[in-house]
Amino acid sequence: MMVQNQVEPAATTARSSLKERQRQERADLILQMAEAVLSEKGYHDTTIDEIAARVGIAKGTVYLHFPSKIDLVVALFDRDANSFLEFAQQVAQTGDSARVKLEHILRHTYEGMRGKRTQLFMALLSSTSVRNELIEKRGGMGEQVTSLARVIEAILEAGKAAGQLDATIPTPVLLRTFLGLLSPRSFEPLIGGEQVSPEELVRYVGRIYFQGILSPTSQS
């Protein structure tokens, strides 16, 4: 009897784990189809019915995962932001110099601007109503952006402490300037219009940014 009692909780846990995995896989598939439909039709012409049809599930099942269309969009933004934050955290833990770390983050950003996802996000944010709904749902720019700012701030502070960056420039100024370099609105037209490659943009932007903030000893 004792052995049976020990086995039953384990079996229950396994079933729960399987259900959760299936639920996550279904949510991921819904997001994948939602991204495709949004890219094709835009936010206002996208319907939950079509997303459900493409996934092959009932509309009600979509609502079990995402209560509204804007919740789907929020989930897409959060997924992308979490992925970017994870990348930045990994870069921050390397033994590279502050400049190399920041260049990695720039490169990752600019290479992503070639993709359809960036085009989708820019189209969504160009709509005032969608942008306002996103801000209301996410509570501003989202905790991922705050976390990303902390990661970059730590890189900048470490660069100052190592004598790699100009310690006379306040870190908040360095941080806000760098975050501005990550904006798709600023640089996507250059990459999308094939005026420069992502690698070239990293080099040019890096020259503008780093030559202004490197410590005198780092520049010599």
Coordinates of C-alpha atoms in Angstrom, one line a residue:
M1 CA 0.0 0.0 0.0
M2 CA 2.9 2.4 0.9
V3 CA 4.6 1.7 -2.5
Q4 CA 1.3 2.4 -4.3
N5 CA 0.9 5.6 -2.5
Q6 CA 4.4 6.7 -3.5
V7 CA 3.8 5.8 -7.1
E8 CA 0.5 7.6 -7.5
P9 CA 1.9 11.1 -6.7
A10 CA 4.8 10.5 -9.1
A11 CA 2.3 9.5 -11.9
T12 CA 0.2 12.6 -11.1
T13 CA 3.2 14.8 -11.4
A14 CA 4.2 13.3 -14.7
R15 CA 0.7 13.8 -16.1
S16 CA 0.7 17.4 -14.9
S17 CA 4.1 18.0 -16.5
L18 CA 2.9 16.5 -19.8
K19 CA -0.3 18.6 -19.8
E20 CA 1.7 21.7 -19.1
R21 CA 4.2 20.9 -21.9
Q22 CA 1.3 20.3 -24.3
R23 CA -0.3 23.6 -23.2
Q24 CA 2.9 25.5 -23.8
E25 CA 3.4 23.9 -27.2
R26 CA -0.1 24.9 -28.1
A27 CA 0.5 28.5 -26.9
D28 CA 3.7 28.6 -29.0
L29 CA 1.8 27.4 -32.1
I30 CA -0.9 30.0 -31.5
L31 CA 1.7 32.7 -31.3
Q32 CA 3.4 31.4 -34.4
M33 CA 0.2 31.6 -36.4
A34 CA -0.8 34.9 -34.9
E35 CA 2.6 36.4 -36.0
A36 CA 2.0 35.1 -39.5
V37 CA -1.5 36.5 -39.8
L38 CA -0.6 39.9 -38.3
S39 CA 2.3 40.2 -40.7
E40 CA 0.0 39.4 -43.7
K41 CA -3.1 41.4 -42.7
G42 CA -2.1 43.9 -40.0
Y43 CA -3.6 44.3 -36.6
H44 CA -7.0 45.6 -37.4
D45 CA -7.8 43.0 -40.1
T46 CA -6.5 40.1 -38.1
T47 CA -9.2 37.9 -36.4
I48 CA -9.0 35.3 -33.7
D49 CA -11.2 33.1 -36.0
E50 CA -8.5 33.0 -38.6
I51 CA -5.7 32.3 -36.2
A52 CA -7.7 29.5 -34.7
A53 CA -8.4 28.1 -38.1
R54 CA -4.7 28.1 -39.0
V55 CA -3.8 26.3 -35.8
G56 CA -6.6 23.9 -36.3
I57 CA -8.3 24.5 -32.9
A58 CA -11.5 26.1 -31.7
K59 CA -11.6 29.9 -31.2
G60 CA -12.4 29.3 -27.5
T61 CA -9.1 27.5 -27.1
V62 CA -7.2 30.5 -28.3
Y63 CA -9.1 32.6 -25.7
L64 CA -8.0 30.1 -23.0
H65 CA -4.4 31.1 -23.7
F66 CA -4.9 34.7 -24.8
P67 CA -8.0 36.6 -23.6
S68 CA -7.9 39.1 -26.4
K69 CA -6.1 40.0 -29.6
I70 CA -4.0 42.6 -27.9
D71 CA -2.9 39.9 -25.4
L72 CA -1.5 38.0 -28.3
V73 CA 0.5 41.0 -29.4
V74 CA 1.8 41.6 -25.9
A75 CA 2.9 38.0 -25.8
L76 CA 4.8 38.4 -29.1
F77 CA 6.6 41.5 -27.7
D78 CA 7.4 39.8 -24.4
R79 CA 8.7 36.7 -26.2
D80 CA 11.1 38.8 -28.3
A81 CA 12.1 41.0 -25.3
N82 CA 12.8 38.0 -23.1
S83 CA 15.0 36.5 -25.9
F84 CA 16.9 39.8 -26.3
L85 CA 17.4 40.2 -22.5
E86 CA 18.7 36.6 -22.3
F87 CA 21.2 37.3 -25.0
A88 CA 22.4 40.6 -23.3
Q89 CA 22.8 38.8 -20.0
Q90 CA 25.0 36.1 -21.6
V91 CA 27.1 38.8 -23.3
A92 CA 27.5 40.6 -20.0
Q93 CA 29.0 37.5 -18.4
T94 CA 31.8 37.1 -20.9
G95 CA 35.3 38.3 -20.2
D96 CA 35.3 40.8 -23.1
S97 CA 35.9 44.5 -22.7
A98 CA 32.9 46.8 -22.3
R99 CA 33.2 48.0 -25.9
V100 CA 33.2 44.5 -27.3
K101 CA 30.2 43.5 -25.2
L102 CA 28.2 46.6 -26.3
E103 CA 29.2 46.0 -29.9
H104 CA 27.8 42.4 -29.6
I105 CA 24.5 43.9 -28.4
L106 CA 24.4 46.4 -31.3
R107 CA 25.2 43.7 -33.8
H108 CA 22.5 41.4 -32.5
T109 CA 20.0 44.3 -32.7
Y110 CA 20.9 45.4 -36.2
E111 CA 21.0 41.9 -37.6
G112 CA 17.5 41.4 -36.3
M113 CA 16.3 44.5 -38.2
R114 CA 16.5 42.5 -41.4
G115 CA 13.8 40.1 -40.3
K116 CA 10.0 40.2 -40.8
R117 CA 9.4 40.3 -37.1
T118 CA 11.0 43.8 -36.8
Q119 CA 8.8 45.0 -39.7
L120 CA 5.8 43.6 -37.9
F121 CA 6.6 45.3 -34.6
M122 CA 7.3 48.6 -36.2
A123 CA 3.9 48.4 -38.1
L124 CA 2.1 47.6 -34.8
L125 CA 3.8 50.5 -33.0
S126 CA 3.0 52.9 -35.8
S127 CA -0.7 52.6 -34.8
T128 CA -1.5 55.0 -32.0
S129 CA -4.4 52.9 -30.7
V130 CA -2.3 49.7 -30.7
R131 CA 0.6 51.4 -29.1
N132 CA -1.6 52.8 -26.3
E133 CA -3.2 49.4 -25.7
L134 CA 0.3 47.9 -25.5
I135 CA 1.5 50.5 -23.0
E136 CA -1.6 50.0 -20.9
K137 CA -1.3 46.2 -20.9
R138 CA 2.4 46.0 -20.4
G139 CA 2.6 48.9 -17.8
G140 CA 4.8 51.1 -19.9
M141 CA 7.8 49.6 -21.8
G142 CA 7.8 46.4 -19.8
E143 CA 10.0 44.9 -17.1
Q144 CA 12.3 43.4 -19.7
V145 CA 13.4 46.9 -20.9
T146 CA 14.1 47.8 -17.3
S147 CA 16.1 44.6 -16.8
L148 CA 18.0 45.3 -20.1
A149 CA 18.9 48.8 -18.9
R150 CA 20.3 47.3 -15.7
V151 CA 22.5 44.8 -17.7
I152 CA 23.9 47.6 -19.9
E153 CA 24.4 49.9 -16.9
A154 CA 26.5 47.1 -15.3
I155 CA 28.6 46.8 -18.4
L156 CA 29.2 50.5 -18.5
E157 CA 30.1 50.7 -14.8
A158 CA 32.5 47.8 -15.2
G159 CA 34.0 49.5 -18.2
K160 CA 34.5 52.7 -16.2
A161 CA 36.1 50.7 -13.3
A162 CA 38.5 49.0 -15.7
G163 CA 39.5 52.3 -17.1
Q164 CA 38.0 51.5 -20.5
L165 CA 35.3 54.2 -20.5
D166 CA 35.5 57.8 -19.6
A167 CA 34.6 58.0 -15.9
T168 CA 33.8 61.7 -16.1
I169 CA 30.6 61.1 -18.2
P170 CA 27.7 60.2 -15.9
T171 CA 26.5 56.6 -16.4
P172 CA 22.8 57.6 -16.9
V173 CA 23.9 59.7 -19.9
L174 CA 26.0 56.8 -21.3
L175 CA 23.1 54.4 -20.8
R176 CA 20.3 56.5 -22.3
T177 CA 22.5 57.3 -25.3
F178 CA 23.3 53.6 -25.9
L179 CA 19.6 52.6 -25.5
G180 CA 18.8 55.1 -28.2
L181 CA 21.1 53.2 -30.6
L182 CA 18.9 50.1 -30.2
S183 CA 15.8 51.8 -31.6
P184 CA 14.6 50.2 -34.9
R185 CA 12.9 53.4 -35.9
S186 CA 16.3 55.1 -36.1
F187 CA 18.3 52.6 -38.1
E188 CA 15.9 50.1 -39.8
P189 CA 15.4 52.4 -42.8
L190 CA 19.2 52.2 -43.4
I191 CA 19.3 48.4 -43.2
G192 CA 15.9 47.8 -44.8
G193 CA 16.9 50.0 -47.7
E194 CA 20.2 48.2 -48.0
Q195 CA 22.1 51.4 -47.6
V196 CA 24.4 49.7 -45.1
S197 CA 24.8 46.2 -43.7
P198 CA 24.3 45.4 -40.0
E199 CA 28.0 44.9 -39.7
E200 CA 28.8 48.2 -41.3
L201 CA 26.2 49.9 -39.1
V202 CA 27.8 48.5 -36.0
R203 CA 31.2 49.9 -37.2
Y204 CA 29.8 53.4 -38.0
V205 CA 27.6 53.7 -34.9
G206 CA 30.3 52.3 -32.8
R207 CA 32.8 54.8 -34.1
I208 CA 30.4 57.7 -33.2
Y209 CA 29.5 56.3 -29.8
F210 CA 32.8 54.9 -28.5
Q211 CA 35.1 57.6 -29.7
G212 CA 33.1 59.9 -27.5
I213 CA 33.1 57.8 -24.3
L214 CA 36.4 55.8 -24.3
S215 CA 38.8 56.9 -21.7
P216 CA 41.9 58.8 -23.1
T217 CA 44.1 55.8 -22.2
S218 CA 41.8 53.4 -24.2
Q219 CA 42.0 55.6 -27.3
S220 CA 45.8 55.8 -27.3

